[in-house]
Tab-separated table of N, CA and C in Angstrom:
chain	number	residue	atom	x	y	z
A	480	MET	N	109.123	73.266	99.946
A	480	MET	CA	110.220	73.805	100.709
A	480	MET	C	110.207	73.146	102.095
A	481	THR	N	111.347	72.697	102.541
A	481	THR	CA	111.441	72.030	103.838
A	481	THR	C	111.504	73.064	104.959
A	482	PHE	N	111.311	72.584	106.180
A	482	PHE	CA	111.391	73.468	107.350
A	482	PHE	C	112.775	74.108	107.435
A	483	HIS	N	113.803	73.325	107.204
A	483	HIS	CA	115.186	73.817	107.265
A	483	HIS	C	115.416	74.939	106.247
A	484	GLU	N	114.923	74.760	105.038
A	484	GLU	CA	115.078	75.788	104.003
A	484	GLU	C	114.305	77.054	104.361
A	485	THR	N	113.109	76.872	104.909
A	485	THR	CA	112.310	78.024	105.330
A	485	THR	C	113.016	78.796	106.434
A	486	LEU	N	113.564	78.081	107.396
A	486	LEU	CA	114.286	78.724	108.491
A	486	LEU	C	115.497	79.496	107.975
A	487	LEU	N	116.246	78.912	107.074
A	487	LEU	CA	117.402	79.603	106.488
A	487	LEU	C	116.972	80.848	105.715
A	488	GLN	N	115.852	80.748	105.028
A	488	GLN	CA	115.339	81.897	104.287
A	488	GLN	C	114.976	83.039	105.246
A	489	ILE	N	114.336	82.710	106.360
A	489	ILE	CA	113.985	83.727	107.361
A	489	ILE	C	115.245	84.356	107.941
A	490	LEU	N	116.220	83.536	108.299
A	490	LEU	CA	117.472	84.058	108.851
A	490	LEU	C	118.191	84.958	107.853
A	491	ASN	N	118.211	84.562	106.611
A	491	ASN	CA	118.852	85.390	105.585
A	491	ASN	C	118.126	86.717	105.407
A	492	ARG	N	116.802	86.672	105.485
A	492	ARG	CA	116.040	87.916	105.352
A	492	ARG	C	116.359	88.867	106.511
A	493	PHE	N	116.415	88.341	107.736
A	493	PHE	CA	116.794	89.176	108.880
A	493	PHE	C	118.216	89.692	108.724
A	494	SER	N	119.096	88.864	108.222
A	494	SER	CA	120.495	89.257	108.052
A	494	SER	C	120.649	90.382	107.036
A	495	GLU	N	119.735	90.465	106.094
A	495	GLU	CA	119.802	91.488	105.052
A	495	GLU	C	119.018	92.745	105.413
A	496	THR	N	118.326	92.729	106.541
A	496	THR	CA	117.500	93.862	106.954
A	496	THR	C	118.378	95.027	107.389
A	497	ASN	N	117.911	96.223	107.112
A	497	ASN	CA	118.609	97.439	107.521
A	497	ASN	C	118.826	97.404	109.036
A	498	PRO	N	120.046	97.662	109.509
A	498	PRO	CA	120.333	97.605	110.952
A	498	PRO	C	119.469	98.537	111.798
A	499	ILE	N	119.032	99.639	111.230
A	499	ILE	CA	118.153	100.549	111.982
A	499	ILE	C	116.828	99.853	112.284
A	500	PHE	N	116.304	99.129	111.307
A	500	PHE	CA	115.051	98.404	111.525
A	500	PHE	C	115.233	97.270	112.529
A	501	LEU	N	116.387	96.607	112.481
A	501	LEU	CA	116.667	95.569	113.481
A	501	LEU	C	116.705	96.182	114.875
A	502	TRP	N	117.393	97.317	115.013
A	502	TRP	CA	117.494	97.983	116.312
A	502	TRP	C	116.094	98.337	116.810
A	503	LEU	N	115.280	98.933	115.942
A	503	LEU	CA	113.917	99.306	116.332
A	503	LEU	C	113.073	98.077	116.672
A	504	PHE	N	113.248	97.001	115.928
A	504	PHE	CA	112.512	95.764	116.188
A	504	PHE	C	112.827	95.229	117.584
A	505	PHE	N	114.117	95.159	117.945
A	505	PHE	CA	114.484	94.624	119.255
A	505	PHE	C	114.101	95.589	120.378
A	506	ALA	N	114.188	96.893	120.135
A	506	ALA	CA	113.747	97.861	121.142
A	506	ALA	C	112.239	97.730	121.367
A	507	PHE	N	111.473	97.648	120.282
A	507	PHE	CA	110.027	97.504	120.411
A	507	PHE	C	109.659	96.201	121.105
A	508	SER	N	110.363	95.140	120.788
A	508	SER	CA	110.086	93.846	121.410
A	508	SER	C	110.250	93.923	122.924
A	509	ASN	N	111.304	94.570	123.385
A	509	ASN	CA	111.520	94.687	124.827
A	509	ASN	C	110.550	95.671	125.463
A	510	PHE	N	110.166	96.708	124.736
A	510	PHE	CA	109.125	97.608	125.213
A	510	PHE	C	107.821	96.829	125.391
A	511	ALA	N	107.449	96.055	124.370
A	511	ALA	CA	106.195	95.293	124.404
A	511	ALA	C	106.184	94.290	125.546
A	512	GLU	N	107.326	93.697	125.842
A	512	GLU	CA	107.390	92.719	126.933
A	512	GLU	C	107.054	93.370	128.277
A	513	ASN	N	107.431	94.627	128.460
A	513	ASN	CA	107.127	95.331	129.703
A	513	ASN	C	105.672	95.761	129.784
A	514	VAL	N	105.089	96.101	128.664
A	514	VAL	CA	103.722	96.604	128.642
A	514	VAL	C	102.705	95.474	128.491
A	515	PHE	N	103.093	94.415	127.835
A	515	PHE	CA	102.212	93.277	127.556
A	515	PHE	C	102.989	91.994	127.866
A	516	PRO	N	102.989	91.558	129.138
A	516	PRO	CA	103.869	90.463	129.582
A	516	PRO	C	103.827	89.162	128.785
A	517	PRO	N	102.716	88.787	128.154
A	517	PRO	CA	102.803	87.538	127.395
A	517	PRO	C	103.732	87.624	126.174
A	518	TRP	N	104.111	88.837	125.782
A	518	TRP	CA	104.999	88.986	124.627
A	518	TRP	C	106.348	88.339	124.947
A	519	PRO	N	106.856	87.496	124.063
A	519	PRO	CA	108.101	86.758	124.351
A	519	PRO	C	109.364	87.574	124.072
A	520	GLY	N	109.527	88.696	124.752
A	520	GLY	CA	110.657	89.586	124.504
A	520	GLY	C	112.011	88.946	124.730
A	521	ASP	N	112.133	88.119	125.763
A	521	ASP	CA	113.419	87.468	126.027
A	521	ASP	C	113.775	86.487	124.915
A	522	THR	N	112.778	85.822	124.376
A	522	THR	CA	113.018	84.900	123.267
A	522	THR	C	113.472	85.666	122.029
A	523	VAL	N	112.844	86.804	121.788
A	523	VAL	CA	113.235	87.637	120.650
A	523	VAL	C	114.660	88.150	120.848
A	524	THR	N	115.004	88.535	122.075
A	524	THR	CA	116.366	88.993	122.360
A	524	THR	C	117.375	87.863	122.151
A	525	ALA	N	117.011	86.653	122.550
A	525	ALA	CA	117.898	85.506	122.311
A	525	ALA	C	118.093	85.295	120.811
A	526	PHE	N	117.035	85.495	120.044
A	526	PHE	CA	117.157	85.428	118.587
A	526	PHE	C	118.115	86.514	118.089
A	527	GLY	N	118.048	87.688	118.715
A	527	GLY	CA	118.987	88.758	118.366
A	527	GLY	C	120.422	88.345	118.623
A	528	GLY	N	120.648	87.638	119.730
A	528	GLY	CA	121.987	87.117	120.013
A	528	GLY	C	122.444	86.150	118.938
A	529	PHE	N	121.513	85.357	118.448
A	529	PHE	CA	121.835	84.431	117.361
A	529	PHE	C	122.231	85.202	116.104
A	530	LEU	N	121.490	86.285	115.808
A	530	LEU	CA	121.839	87.099	114.639
A	530	LEU	C	123.217	87.735	114.805
A	531	VAL	N	123.506	88.216	116.007
A	531	VAL	CA	124.817	88.815	116.269
A	531	VAL	C	125.914	87.777	116.058
A	532	ALA	N	125.662	86.557	116.481
A	532	ALA	CA	126.658	85.486	116.323
A	532	ALA	C	126.920	85.168	114.857
A	533	ARG	N	126.003	85.553	113.986
A	533	ARG	CA	126.220	85.349	112.545
A	533	ARG	C	127.143	86.415	111.968
A	534	ASN	N	127.646	87.311	112.822
A	534	ASN	CA	128.600	88.361	112.429
A	534	ASN	C	128.061	89.287	111.344
A	535	LEU	N	126.876	89.827	111.591
A	535	LEU	CA	126.338	90.813	110.662
A	535	LEU	C	127.229	92.047	110.712
A	536	PRO	N	127.513	92.657	109.584
A	536	PRO	CA	128.472	93.759	109.576
A	536	PRO	C	128.025	94.996	110.365
A	537	ALA	N	126.747	95.326	110.366
A	537	ALA	CA	126.315	96.573	110.993
A	537	ALA	C	125.431	96.374	112.223
A	538	PHE	N	125.275	95.138	112.680
A	538	PHE	CA	124.443	94.896	113.858
A	538	PHE	C	125.165	93.909	114.755
A	539	GLY	N	125.764	94.454	115.823
A	539	GLY	CA	126.542	93.622	116.737
A	539	GLY	C	125.996	93.674	118.149
A	540	TRP	N	126.847	93.284	119.083
A	540	TRP	CA	126.439	93.227	120.490
A	540	TRP	C	126.010	94.584	121.025
A	541	ILE	N	126.727	95.630	120.665
A	541	ILE	CA	126.388	96.964	121.185
A	541	ILE	C	124.993	97.372	120.726
A	542	GLU	N	124.688	97.129	119.482
A	542	GLU	CA	123.360	97.476	118.965
A	542	GLU	C	122.265	96.655	119.646
A	543	LEU	N	122.529	95.383	119.848
A	543	LEU	CA	121.531	94.536	120.514
A	543	LEU	C	121.337	94.964	121.969
A	544	ILE	N	122.426	95.225	122.668
A	544	ILE	CA	122.331	95.620	124.077
A	544	ILE	C	121.643	96.969	124.221
A	545	THR	N	122.005	97.947	123.383
A	545	THR	CA	121.372	99.266	123.517
A	545	THR	C	119.889	99.214	123.159
A	546	SER	N	119.536	98.458	122.124
A	546	SER	CA	118.118	98.376	121.762
A	546	SER	C	117.314	97.692	122.866
A	547	THR	N	117.891	96.653	123.453
A	547	THR	CA	117.225	95.947	124.546
A	547	THR	C	117.075	96.858	125.764
A	548	LEU	N	118.135	97.558	126.107
A	548	LEU	CA	118.109	98.448	127.273
A	548	LEU	C	117.101	99.580	127.089
A	549	ILE	N	117.160	100.244	125.947
A	549	ILE	CA	116.241	101.363	125.700
A	549	ILE	C	114.789	100.876	125.689
A	550	GLY	N	114.530	99.764	125.036
A	550	GLY	CA	113.170	99.222	125.006
A	550	GLY	C	112.665	98.862	126.390
A	551	ASN	N	113.521	98.232	127.198
A	551	ASN	CA	113.140	97.876	128.567
A	551	ASN	C	112.885	99.111	129.421
A	552	LEU	N	113.777	100.093	129.346
A	552	LEU	CA	113.604	101.303	130.152
A	552	LEU	C	112.337	102.051	129.759
A	553	PHE	N	112.099	102.188	128.475
A	553	PHE	CA	110.914	102.911	128.024
A	553	PHE	C	109.634	102.175	128.419
A	554	GLY	N	109.611	100.864	128.246
A	554	GLY	CA	108.436	100.084	128.635
A	554	GLY	C	108.172	100.141	130.129
A	555	ALA	N	109.233	100.022	130.922
A	555	ALA	CA	109.078	100.100	132.377
A	555	ALA	C	108.611	101.493	132.789
A	556	TRP	N	109.117	102.520	132.114
A	556	TRP	CA	108.714	103.893	132.444
A	556	TRP	C	107.231	104.110	132.140
A	557	VAL	N	106.751	103.573	131.045
A	557	VAL	CA	105.325	103.693	130.707
A	557	VAL	C	104.475	103.045	131.801
A	558	MET	N	104.871	101.866	132.269
A	558	MET	CA	104.105	101.189	133.313
A	558	MET	C	104.237	101.910	134.656
A	559	TYR	N	105.390	102.495	134.931
A	559	TYR	CA	105.595	103.299	136.140
A	559	TYR	C	104.609	104.474	136.142
A	560	ARG	N	104.538	105.182	135.024
A	560	ARG	CA	103.615	106.319	134.920
A	560	ARG	C	102.160	105.848	135.026
A	561	PHE	N	101.861	104.695	134.440
A	561	PHE	CA	100.516	104.138	134.550
A	561	PHE	C	100.172	103.907	136.019
A	562	GLY	N	101.116	103.371	136.785
A	562	GLY	CA	100.891	103.131	138.210
A	562	GLY	C	100.595	104.416	138.961
A	563	GLN	N	101.322	105.478	138.639
A	563	GLN	CA	101.069	106.771	139.288
A	563	GLN	C	99.648	107.250	139.006
A	564	ILE	N	99.247	107.144	137.772
A	564	ILE	CA	97.934	107.647	137.359
A	564	ILE	C	96.812	106.737	137.856
A	565	PHE	N	97.008	105.424	137.762
A	565	PHE	CA	95.944	104.480	138.091
A	565	PHE	C	95.529	104.553	139.560
A	566	LEU	N	96.474	104.618	140.478
A	566	LEU	CA	96.117	104.634	141.897
A	566	LEU	C	95.291	105.870	142.230
A	567	ASP	N	95.693	107.021	141.714
A	567	ASP	CA	94.910	108.237	141.951
A	567	ASP	C	93.510	108.107	141.355
A	568	TRP	N	93.427	107.522	140.169
A	568	TRP	CA	92.135	107.325	139.520
A	568	TRP	C	91.262	106.385	140.347
A	569	ALA	N	91.819	105.271	140.799
A	569	ALA	CA	91.046	104.274	141.552
A	569	ALA	C	90.541	104.844	142.875
A	570	LYS	N	91.322	105.717	143.494
A	570	LYS	CA	90.881	106.324	144.759
A	570	LYS	C	89.699	107.259	144.547
A	571	LYS	N	89.722	108.013	143.460
A	571	LYS	CA	88.721	109.053	143.236
A	571	LYS	C	87.480	108.566	142.497
A	572	LYS	N	87.646	107.596	141.646
A	572	LYS	CA	86.571	107.162	140.756
A	572	LYS	C	85.672	106.131	141.425
A	573	GLU	N	84.383	106.255	141.201
A	573	GLU	CA	83.432	105.236	141.639
A	573	GLU	C	83.097	104.364	140.436
A	574	PHE	N	83.179	103.060	140.615
A	574	PHE	CA	82.854	102.136	139.538
A	574	PHE	C	82.275	100.875	140.153
A	575	PRO	N	81.530	100.099	139.356
A	575	PRO	CA	80.927	98.869	139.891
A	575	PRO	C	81.996	97.941	140.455
A	576	PHE	N	81.660	97.248	141.488
A	576	PHE	CA	82.500	96.280	142.194
A	576	PHE	C	83.803	96.870	142.742
A	577	LYS	N	83.862	98.192	142.926
A	577	LYS	CA	85.072	98.820	143.480
A	577	LYS	C	85.366	98.273	144.870
A	578	ASP	N	84.327	98.088	145.673
A	578	ASP	CA	84.533	97.604	147.042
A	578	ASP	C	85.159	96.215	147.083
A	579	SER	N	84.923	95.408	146.067
A	579	SER	CA	85.470	94.046	146.085
A	579	SER	C	86.928	93.985	145.626
A	580	ILE	N	87.415	95.004	144.915
A	580	ILE	CA	88.811	94.956	144.462
A	580	ILE	C	89.685	96.055	145.060
A	581	TYR	N	89.072	97.054	145.682
A	581	TYR	CA	89.846	98.171	146.215
A	581	TYR	C	89.618	98.275	147.717
A	582	ASP	N	90.597	97.858	148.481
A	582	ASP	CA	90.551	97.952	149.934
A	582	ASP	C	91.715	98.838	150.364
A	583	GLU	N	91.396	100.046	150.789
A	583	GLU	CA	92.419	101.052	151.118
A	583	GLU	C	93.440	100.531	152.120
A	584	GLN	N	92.994	99.828	153.139
A	584	GLN	CA	93.905	99.333	154.172
A	584	GLN	C	94.898	98.310	153.599
A	585	SER	N	94.415	97.391	152.797
A	585	SER	CA	95.300	96.383	152.187
A	585	SER	C	96.283	97.023	151.215
A	586	ILE	N	95.794	97.976	150.446
A	586	ILE	CA	96.674	98.649	149.489
A	586	ILE	C	97.764	99.415	150.220
A	587	GLU	N	97.409	100.134	151.262
A	587	GLU	CA	98.419	100.893	152.014
A	587	GLU	C	99.445	99.972	152.661
A	588	LYS	N	98.997	98.830	153.145
A	588	LYS	CA	99.917	97.853	153.741
A	588	LYS	C	100.903	97.333	152.686
A	589	THR	N	100.387	97.009	151.514
A	589	THR	CA	101.231	96.525	150.415
A	589	THR	C	102.205	97.605	149.961
A	590	LEU	N	101.710	98.822	149.810
A	590	LEU	CA	102.571	99.916	149.355
A	590	LEU	C	103.649	100.246	150.383
A	591	ALA	N	103.322	100.159	151.665
A	591	ALA	CA	104.329	100.401	152.709
A	591	ALA	C	105.433	99.355	152.638
A	592	TRP	N	105.055	98.090	152.438
A	592	TRP	CA	106.062	97.030	152.297
A	592	TRP	C	106.934	97.291	151.070
A	593	PHE	N	106.306	97.704	149.983
A	593	PHE	CA	107.059	97.955	148.752
A	593	PHE	C	108.028	99.118	148.942
A	594	ARG	N	107.566	100.185	149.593
A	594	ARG	CA	108.465	101.328	149.835
A	594	ARG	C	109.710	100.888	150.593
A	595	LYS	N	109.516	100.025	151.567
A	595	LYS	CA	110.619	99.547	152.406
A	595	LYS	C	111.604	98.695	151.604
A	596	ASN	N	111.120	97.920	150.659
A	596	ASN	CA	111.951	96.963	149.914
A	596	ASN	C	112.069	97.291	148.427
A	597	SER	N	111.765	98.507	148.039
A	597	SER	CA	111.609	98.832	146.618
A	597	SER	C	112.834	98.528	145.761
A	598	ILE	N	114.015	98.854	146.226
A	598	ILE	CA	115.203	98.652	145.392
A	598	ILE	C	115.405	97.170	145.088
A	599	LEU	N	115.331	96.332	146.114
A	599	LEU	CA	115.520	94.894	145.889
A	599	LEU	C	114.407	94.303	145.034
A	600	VAL	N	113.186	94.730	145.281
A	600	VAL	CA	112.056	94.196	144.515
A	600	VAL	C	112.200	94.563	143.038
A	601	VAL	N	112.524	95.821	142.760
A	601	VAL	CA	112.683	96.249	141.367
A	601	VAL	C	113.850	95.511	140.718
A	602	LEU	N	114.954	95.394	141.428
A	602	LEU	CA	116.132	94.721	140.873
A	602	LEU	C	115.829	93.267	140.520
A	603	PHE	N	115.258	92.518	141.454
A	603	PHE	CA	115.003	91.103	141.203
A	603	PHE	C	113.822	90.868	140.262
A	604	SER	N	112.904	91.821	140.182
A	604	SER	CA	111.764	91.647	139.278
A	604	SER	C	112.182	91.684	137.817
A	605	ARG	N	113.312	92.260	137.519
A	605	ARG	CA	113.759	92.368	136.131
A	605	ARG	C	114.034	91.004	135.504
A	606	PHE	N	114.130	89.971	136.328
A	606	PHE	CA	114.438	88.641	135.814
A	606	PHE	C	113.191	87.805	135.540
A	607	SER	N	112.005	88.383	135.701
A	607	SER	CA	110.765	87.658	135.439
A	607	SER	C	109.767	88.596	134.766
A	608	ALA	N	109.414	88.281	133.536
A	608	ALA	CA	108.549	89.170	132.752
A	608	ALA	C	107.204	89.425	133.427
A	609	GLY	N	106.570	88.407	133.949
A	609	GLY	CA	105.267	88.579	134.577
A	609	GLY	C	105.319	89.449	135.816
A	610	ILE	N	106.389	89.317	136.574
A	610	ILE	CA	106.532	90.105	137.797
A	610	ILE	C	106.955	91.531	137.472
A	611	ARG	N	107.858	91.702	136.520
A	611	ARG	CA	108.369	93.051	136.226
A	611	ARG	C	107.257	93.981	135.776
A	612	PHE	N	106.259	93.429	135.118
A	612	PHE	CA	105.102	94.209	134.678
A	612	PHE	C	104.419	94.864	135.878
A	613	PHE	N	104.133	94.064	136.907
A	613	PHE	CA	103.424	94.579	138.079
A	613	PHE	C	104.308	95.446	138.960
A	614	VAL	N	105.571	95.101	139.074
A	614	VAL	CA	106.475	95.866	139.937
A	614	VAL	C	106.638	97.288	139.413
A	615	SER	N	106.725	97.457	138.111
A	615	SER	CA	106.832	98.807	137.555
A	615	SER	C	105.590	99.630	137.888
A	616	ILE	N	104.428	98.996	137.844
A	616	ILE	CA	103.183	99.693	138.180
A	616	ILE	C	103.185	100.092	139.652
A	617	VAL	N	103.553	99.166	140.527
A	617	VAL	CA	103.559	99.457	141.966
A	617	VAL	C	104.616	100.514	142.293
A	618	ALA	N	105.758	100.476	141.614
A	618	ALA	CA	106.781	101.509	141.828
A	618	ALA	C	106.207	102.887	141.511
A	619	GLY	N	105.389	102.971	140.482
A	619	GLY	CA	104.721	104.230	140.173
A	619	GLY	C	103.688	104.601	141.216
A	620	MET	N	102.975	103.603	141.739
A	620	MET	CA	101.962	103.867	142.766
A	620	MET	C	102.577	104.452	144.034
A	621	VAL	N	103.754	103.945	144.410
A	621	VAL	CA	104.386	104.439	145.640
A	621	VAL	C	105.228	105.681	145.371
A	622	LYS	N	105.236	106.088	144.093
A	622	LYS	CA	106.016	107.253	143.682
A	622	LYS	C	107.490	107.108	144.059
A	623	MET	N	108.011	105.906	143.766
A	623	MET	CA	109.439	105.647	143.968
A	623	MET	C	110.223	106.703	143.192
A	624	ASN	N	111.334	107.129	143.729
A	624	ASN	CA	112.163	108.117	143.055
A	624	ASN	C	112.405	107.651	141.612
A	625	PRO	N	111.952	108.432	140.614
A	625	PRO	CA	112.056	107.971	139.227
A	625	PRO	C	113.496	107.753	138.762
A	626	ILE	N	114.406	108.568	139.234
A	626	ILE	CA	115.810	108.398	138.835
A	626	ILE	C	116.357	107.112	139.428
A	627	LEU	N	116.036	106.842	140.678
A	627	LEU	CA	116.465	105.595	141.310
A	627	LEU	C	115.827	104.397	140.602
A	628	PHE	N	114.557	104.510	140.266
A	628	PHE	CA	113.851	103.441	139.555
A	628	PHE	C	114.552	103.115	138.238
A	629	LEU	N	114.822	104.133	137.430
A	629	LEU	CA	115.477	103.906	136.137
A	629	LEU	C	116.914	103.435	136.314
A	630	ASP	N	117.587	103.919	137.347
A	630	ASP	CA	118.966	103.492	137.607
A	630	ASP	C	119.019	102.005	137.961
A	631	VAL	N	118.096	101.569	138.807
A	631	VAL	CA	118.056	100.147	139.177
A	631	VAL	C	117.738	99.302	137.943
A	632	LEU	N	116.830	99.791	137.097
A	632	LEU	CA	116.498	99.058	135.873
A	632	LEU	C	117.710	98.942	134.954
A	633	ALA	N	118.425	100.034	134.807
A	633	ALA	CA	119.571	100.044	133.889
A	633	ALA	C	120.725	99.199	134.408
A	634	SER	N	120.779	98.983	135.709
A	634	SER	CA	121.898	98.230	136.283
A	634	SER	C	121.744	96.732	136.102
A	635	ARG	N	120.595	96.296	135.645
A	635	ARG	CA	120.344	94.863	135.459
A	635	ARG	C	121.342	94.348	134.530
């Protein structure tokens, strides 16, 4: 079997997949991209656009956009909550080499800058997978208004 035939077989299999599973697949992919930045969520979403362009009867632009949006919001929310929990844990917990990675003065300086620029930072971070991962965590650390955080994410 040639590469071209294999590729067509894969595309046909995706085209025949239940639309609910496709929706869940693209939502999970975008969730994973937020929680595990090396995951190629944008590439998977571009593949979803390719599937939509094939005019599948039950999976169109609305399904792709909603699955992408829900997956992104849920993934960002998980990292936001992680940021809230992690900073409190790091302050209270004693662990080896804490002094070399946890400097209260530097952290407070960084968090103050983030509070001042949070909306712009969150908005622009959505365009870079590696950055969006950390920005969601820091937004949780500074306890950015959760409704504002999700609103800025959804407006992307």
